[in-house]
Amino acid sequence: MGSKSKKRVILPTRPDPPTVDQILEDVGRASPSDPVFTMFQDCSQEDRGTAAEGEVESRYLQSRRYLEWVEQLQEAQAQL
């Protein structure tokens, strides 16, 4: 069997991130019914605080695991 070579896909360059002024302008033009502003409307203030704290902790732990995996991969690469 012959090896099949894959064509390398050339992706377009990533656009520059928006500036602070562009972000502020975008938020200023958003209507009050925009999902960004209404997402937590049905939650009570207490629920939002608890959910946010839990999410922050979850994201922190996820980040720590990721960094540990990166370190393990670097160690494995050094051994090869």
Tab-separated table of N, CA and C in Angstrom:
chain	number	residue	atom	x	y	z
A	1	MET	N	0.828	-1.187	0.000
A	1	MET	CA	0.000	0.000	0.000
A	1	MET	C	0.867	1.243	0.000
A	2	GLY	N	0.497	2.185	-0.812
A	2	GLY	CA	1.228	3.439	-0.844
A	2	GLY	C	0.732	4.379	0.233
A	3	SER	N	1.582	5.264	0.664
A	3	SER	CA	1.141	6.222	1.681
A	3	SER	C	0.335	7.330	1.014
A	4	LYS	N	-0.698	7.709	1.690
A	4	LYS	CA	-1.544	8.781	1.167
A	4	LYS	C	-1.079	10.090	1.790
A	5	SER	N	-0.772	11.025	0.953
A	5	SER	CA	-0.347	12.315	1.501
A	5	SER	C	-1.548	13.245	1.553
A	6	LYS	N	-1.638	13.937	2.643
A	6	LYS	CA	-2.732	14.889	2.807
A	6	LYS	C	-2.275	16.249	2.328
A	7	LYS	N	-3.175	16.935	1.671
A	7	LYS	CA	-2.850	18.290	1.239
A	7	LYS	C	-2.925	19.205	2.451
A	8	ARG	N	-1.952	20.040	2.568
A	8	ARG	CA	-1.920	20.979	3.685
A	8	ARG	C	-2.865	22.131	3.376
A	9	VAL	N	-3.800	22.358	4.264
A	9	VAL	CA	-4.775	23.423	4.086
A	9	VAL	C	-4.181	24.713	4.624
A	10	ILE	N	-4.164	25.721	3.801
A	10	ILE	CA	-3.652	27.022	4.228
A	10	ILE	C	-4.839	27.854	4.705
A	11	LEU	N	-4.803	28.189	5.971
A	11	LEU	CA	-5.886	28.965	6.561
A	11	LEU	C	-5.640	30.452	6.366
A	12	PRO	N	-6.722	31.226	6.272
A	12	PRO	CA	-6.534	32.675	6.176
A	12	PRO	C	-5.974	33.210	7.493
A	13	THR	N	-5.317	34.343	7.424
A	13	THR	CA	-4.752	34.924	8.645
A	13	THR	C	-5.879	35.356	9.568
A	14	ARG	N	-5.604	35.281	10.832
A	14	ARG	CA	-6.583	35.647	11.845
A	14	ARG	C	-6.746	37.166	11.868
A	15	PRO	N	-7.982	37.652	11.971
A	15	PRO	CA	-8.158	39.106	12.023
A	15	PRO	C	-7.635	39.662	13.346
A	16	ASP	N	-7.298	40.941	13.348
A	16	ASP	CA	-6.853	41.592	14.578
A	16	ASP	C	-8.014	41.639	15.565
A	17	PRO	N	-7.725	41.490	16.863
A	17	PRO	CA	-8.804	41.599	17.850
A	17	PRO	C	-9.334	43.030	17.876
A	18	PRO	N	-10.586	43.201	18.292
A	18	PRO	CA	-11.139	44.553	18.335
A	18	PRO	C	-10.440	45.396	19.397
A	19	THR	N	-10.425	46.686	19.160
A	19	THR	CA	-9.845	47.603	20.137
A	19	THR	C	-10.859	47.835	21.255
A	20	VAL	N	-10.410	48.418	22.343
A	20	VAL	CA	-11.303	48.727	23.456
A	20	VAL	C	-12.413	49.657	22.980
A	21	ASP	N	-12.066	50.651	22.177
A	21	ASP	CA	-13.075	51.582	21.666
A	21	ASP	C	-14.122	50.861	20.821
A	22	GLN	N	-13.692	49.905	20.000
A	22	GLN	CA	-14.640	49.153	19.177
A	22	GLN	C	-15.566	48.301	20.046
A	23	ILE	N	-15.022	47.716	21.096
A	23	ILE	CA	-15.836	46.911	22.003
A	23	ILE	C	-16.857	47.791	22.707
A	24	LEU	N	-16.407	48.929	23.216
A	24	LEU	CA	-17.321	49.840	23.906
A	24	LEU	C	-18.410	50.341	22.971
A	25	GLU	N	-18.050	50.629	21.735
A	25	GLU	CA	-19.037	51.080	20.754
A	25	GLU	C	-20.063	49.975	20.494
A	26	ASP	N	-19.594	48.756	20.363
A	26	ASP	CA	-20.483	47.626	20.111
A	26	ASP	C	-21.445	47.414	21.279
A	27	VAL	N	-20.931	47.461	22.497
A	27	VAL	CA	-21.777	47.294	23.678
A	27	VAL	C	-22.767	48.447	23.783
A	28	GLY	N	-22.308	49.663	23.457
A	28	GLY	CA	-23.191	50.824	23.506
A	28	GLY	C	-24.330	50.744	22.506
A	29	ARG	N	-24.098	50.103	21.368
A	29	ARG	CA	-25.138	49.984	20.341
A	29	ARG	C	-26.078	48.810	20.590
A	30	ALA	N	-25.727	47.923	21.513
A	30	ALA	CA	-26.566	46.752	21.778
A	30	ALA	C	-27.866	47.175	22.450
A	31	SER	N	-28.950	46.525	22.065
A	31	SER	CA	-30.254	46.852	22.653
A	31	SER	C	-30.379	46.186	24.021
A	32	PRO	N	-31.256	46.706	24.872
A	32	PRO	CA	-31.447	46.094	26.191
A	32	PRO	C	-31.930	44.643	26.110
A	33	SER	N	-32.517	44.254	24.980
A	33	SER	CA	-32.994	42.875	24.834
A	33	SER	C	-31.920	41.943	24.283
A	34	ASP	N	-30.704	42.449	24.122
A	34	ASP	CA	-29.595	41.632	23.627
A	34	ASP	C	-29.361	40.464	24.588
A	35	PRO	N	-29.139	39.256	24.072
A	35	PRO	CA	-28.936	38.089	24.947
A	35	PRO	C	-27.835	38.272	25.990
A	36	VAL	N	-26.843	39.076	25.685
A	36	VAL	CA	-25.771	39.314	26.659
A	36	VAL	C	-26.335	39.920	27.935
A	37	PHE	N	-27.338	40.792	27.792
A	37	PHE	CA	-27.896	41.480	28.951
A	37	PHE	C	-29.053	40.718	29.587
A	38	THR	N	-29.695	39.813	28.864
A	38	THR	CA	-30.874	39.125	29.384
A	38	THR	C	-30.604	37.695	29.819
A	39	MET	N	-29.391	37.228	29.654
A	39	MET	CA	-29.089	35.824	29.914
A	39	MET	C	-29.408	35.409	31.352
A	40	PHE	N	-29.082	36.232	32.302
A	40	PHE	CA	-29.300	35.882	33.706
A	40	PHE	C	-30.511	36.589	34.309
A	41	GLN	N	-31.359	37.130	33.476
A	41	GLN	CA	-32.487	37.914	33.970
A	41	GLN	C	-33.404	37.081	34.864
A	42	ASP	N	-33.588	35.806	34.545
A	42	ASP	CA	-34.489	34.957	35.314
A	42	ASP	C	-33.872	34.449	36.612
A	43	CYS	N	-32.577	34.528	36.757
A	43	CYS	CA	-31.905	34.065	37.970
A	43	CYS	C	-31.966	35.143	39.044
A	44	SER	N	-32.025	34.711	40.283
A	44	SER	CA	-31.958	35.689	41.360
A	44	SER	C	-30.510	36.120	41.545
A	45	GLN	N	-30.303	37.214	42.227
A	45	GLN	CA	-28.953	37.739	42.454
A	45	GLN	C	-28.107	36.715	43.202
A	46	GLU	N	-28.700	36.031	44.169
A	46	GLU	CA	-27.956	35.047	44.956
A	46	GLU	C	-27.521	33.864	44.090
A	47	ASP	N	-28.417	33.395	43.231
A	47	ASP	CA	-28.083	32.279	42.343
A	47	ASP	C	-26.936	32.642	41.420
A	48	ARG	N	-26.952	33.866	40.918
A	48	ARG	CA	-25.895	34.294	39.999
A	48	ARG	C	-24.541	34.282	40.680
A	49	GLY	N	-24.480	34.760	41.918
A	49	GLY	CA	-23.213	34.794	42.636
A	49	GLY	C	-22.671	33.399	42.870
A	50	THR	N	-23.533	32.483	43.273
A	50	THR	CA	-23.123	31.110	43.516
A	50	THR	C	-22.674	30.440	42.226
A	51	ALA	N	-23.441	30.645	41.162
A	51	ALA	CA	-23.086	30.038	39.872
A	51	ALA	C	-21.757	30.587	39.379
A	52	ALA	N	-21.560	31.873	39.538
A	52	ALA	CA	-20.322	32.494	39.066
A	52	ALA	C	-19.125	31.965	39.851
A	53	GLU	N	-19.276	31.841	41.164
A	53	GLU	CA	-18.179	31.331	41.987
A	53	GLU	C	-17.849	29.892	41.614
A	54	GLY	N	-18.870	29.078	41.410
A	54	GLY	CA	-18.651	27.690	41.018
A	54	GLY	C	-17.983	27.588	39.662
A	55	GLU	N	-18.393	28.458	38.749
A	55	GLU	CA	-17.798	28.448	37.414
A	55	GLU	C	-16.342	28.899	37.465
A	56	VAL	N	-16.061	29.889	38.290
A	56	VAL	CA	-14.680	30.366	38.426
A	56	VAL	C	-13.801	29.242	38.962
A	57	GLU	N	-14.278	28.551	39.973
A	57	GLU	CA	-13.512	27.443	40.550
A	57	GLU	C	-13.307	26.334	39.519
A	58	SER	N	-14.360	26.025	38.778
A	58	SER	CA	-14.271	24.989	37.747
A	58	SER	C	-13.258	25.364	36.670
A	59	ARG	N	-13.300	26.612	36.225
A	59	ARG	CA	-12.353	27.072	35.200
A	59	ARG	C	-10.922	27.057	35.729
A	60	TYR	N	-10.757	27.424	36.996
A	60	TYR	CA	-9.425	27.413	37.603
A	60	TYR	C	-8.861	25.991	37.611
A	61	LEU	N	-9.674	25.033	38.055
A	61	LEU	CA	-9.215	23.647	38.109
A	61	LEU	C	-8.927	23.112	36.709
A	62	GLN	N	-9.760	23.481	35.757
A	62	GLN	CA	-9.541	23.066	34.373
A	62	GLN	C	-8.215	23.627	33.857
A	63	SER	N	-7.933	24.871	34.173
A	63	SER	CA	-6.675	25.492	33.748
A	63	SER	C	-5.473	24.813	34.391
A	64	ARG	N	-5.596	24.484	35.672
A	64	ARG	CA	-4.497	23.799	36.361
A	64	ARG	C	-4.208	22.444	35.712
A	65	ARG	N	-5.271	21.685	35.397
A	65	ARG	CA	-5.079	20.378	34.747
A	65	ARG	C	-4.402	20.553	33.399
A	66	TYR	N	-4.828	21.551	32.662
A	66	TYR	CA	-4.233	21.807	31.351
A	66	TYR	C	-2.742	22.090	31.489
A	67	LEU	N	-2.373	22.949	32.432
A	67	LEU	CA	-0.961	23.281	32.629
A	67	LEU	C	-0.152	22.058	33.065
A	68	GLU	N	-0.756	21.201	33.888
A	68	GLU	CA	-0.072	19.973	34.290
A	68	GLU	C	0.154	19.063	33.089
A	69	TRP	N	-0.842	18.958	32.209
A	69	TRP	CA	-0.697	18.130	31.006
A	69	TRP	C	0.388	18.679	30.091
A	70	VAL	N	0.435	19.986	29.954
A	70	VAL	CA	1.467	20.597	29.114
A	70	VAL	C	2.842	20.266	29.677
A	71	GLU	N	2.973	20.373	30.985
A	71	GLU	CA	4.253	20.058	31.626
A	71	GLU	C	4.628	18.593	31.406
A	72	GLN	N	3.650	17.685	31.541
A	72	GLN	CA	3.916	16.265	31.317
A	72	GLN	C	4.326	16.006	29.870
A	73	LEU	N	3.675	16.667	28.931
A	73	LEU	CA	4.029	16.508	27.521
A	73	LEU	C	5.439	17.017	27.241
A	74	GLN	N	5.805	18.127	27.862
A	74	GLN	CA	7.150	18.663	27.669
A	74	GLN	C	8.196	17.714	28.242
A	75	GLU	N	7.902	17.115	29.395
A	75	GLU	CA	8.823	16.146	29.986
A	75	GLU	C	8.956	14.916	29.091
A	76	ALA	N	7.832	14.444	28.558
A	76	ALA	CA	7.865	13.282	27.665
A	76	ALA	C	8.642	13.599	26.397
A	77	GLN	N	8.474	14.797	25.888
A	77	GLN	CA	9.194	15.210	24.678
A	77	GLN	C	10.695	15.250	24.947
A	78	ALA	N	11.082	15.721	26.119
A	78	ALA	CA	12.504	15.795	26.462
A	78	ALA	C	13.110	14.394	26.574
A	79	GLN	N	12.310	13.428	27.004
A	79	GLN	CA	12.798	12.056	27.141
A	79	GLN	C	12.964	11.373	25.792
A	80	LEU	N	12.206	11.830	24.797
A	80	LEU	CA	12.306	11.204	23.471
A	80	LEU	C	13.529	11.640	22.799
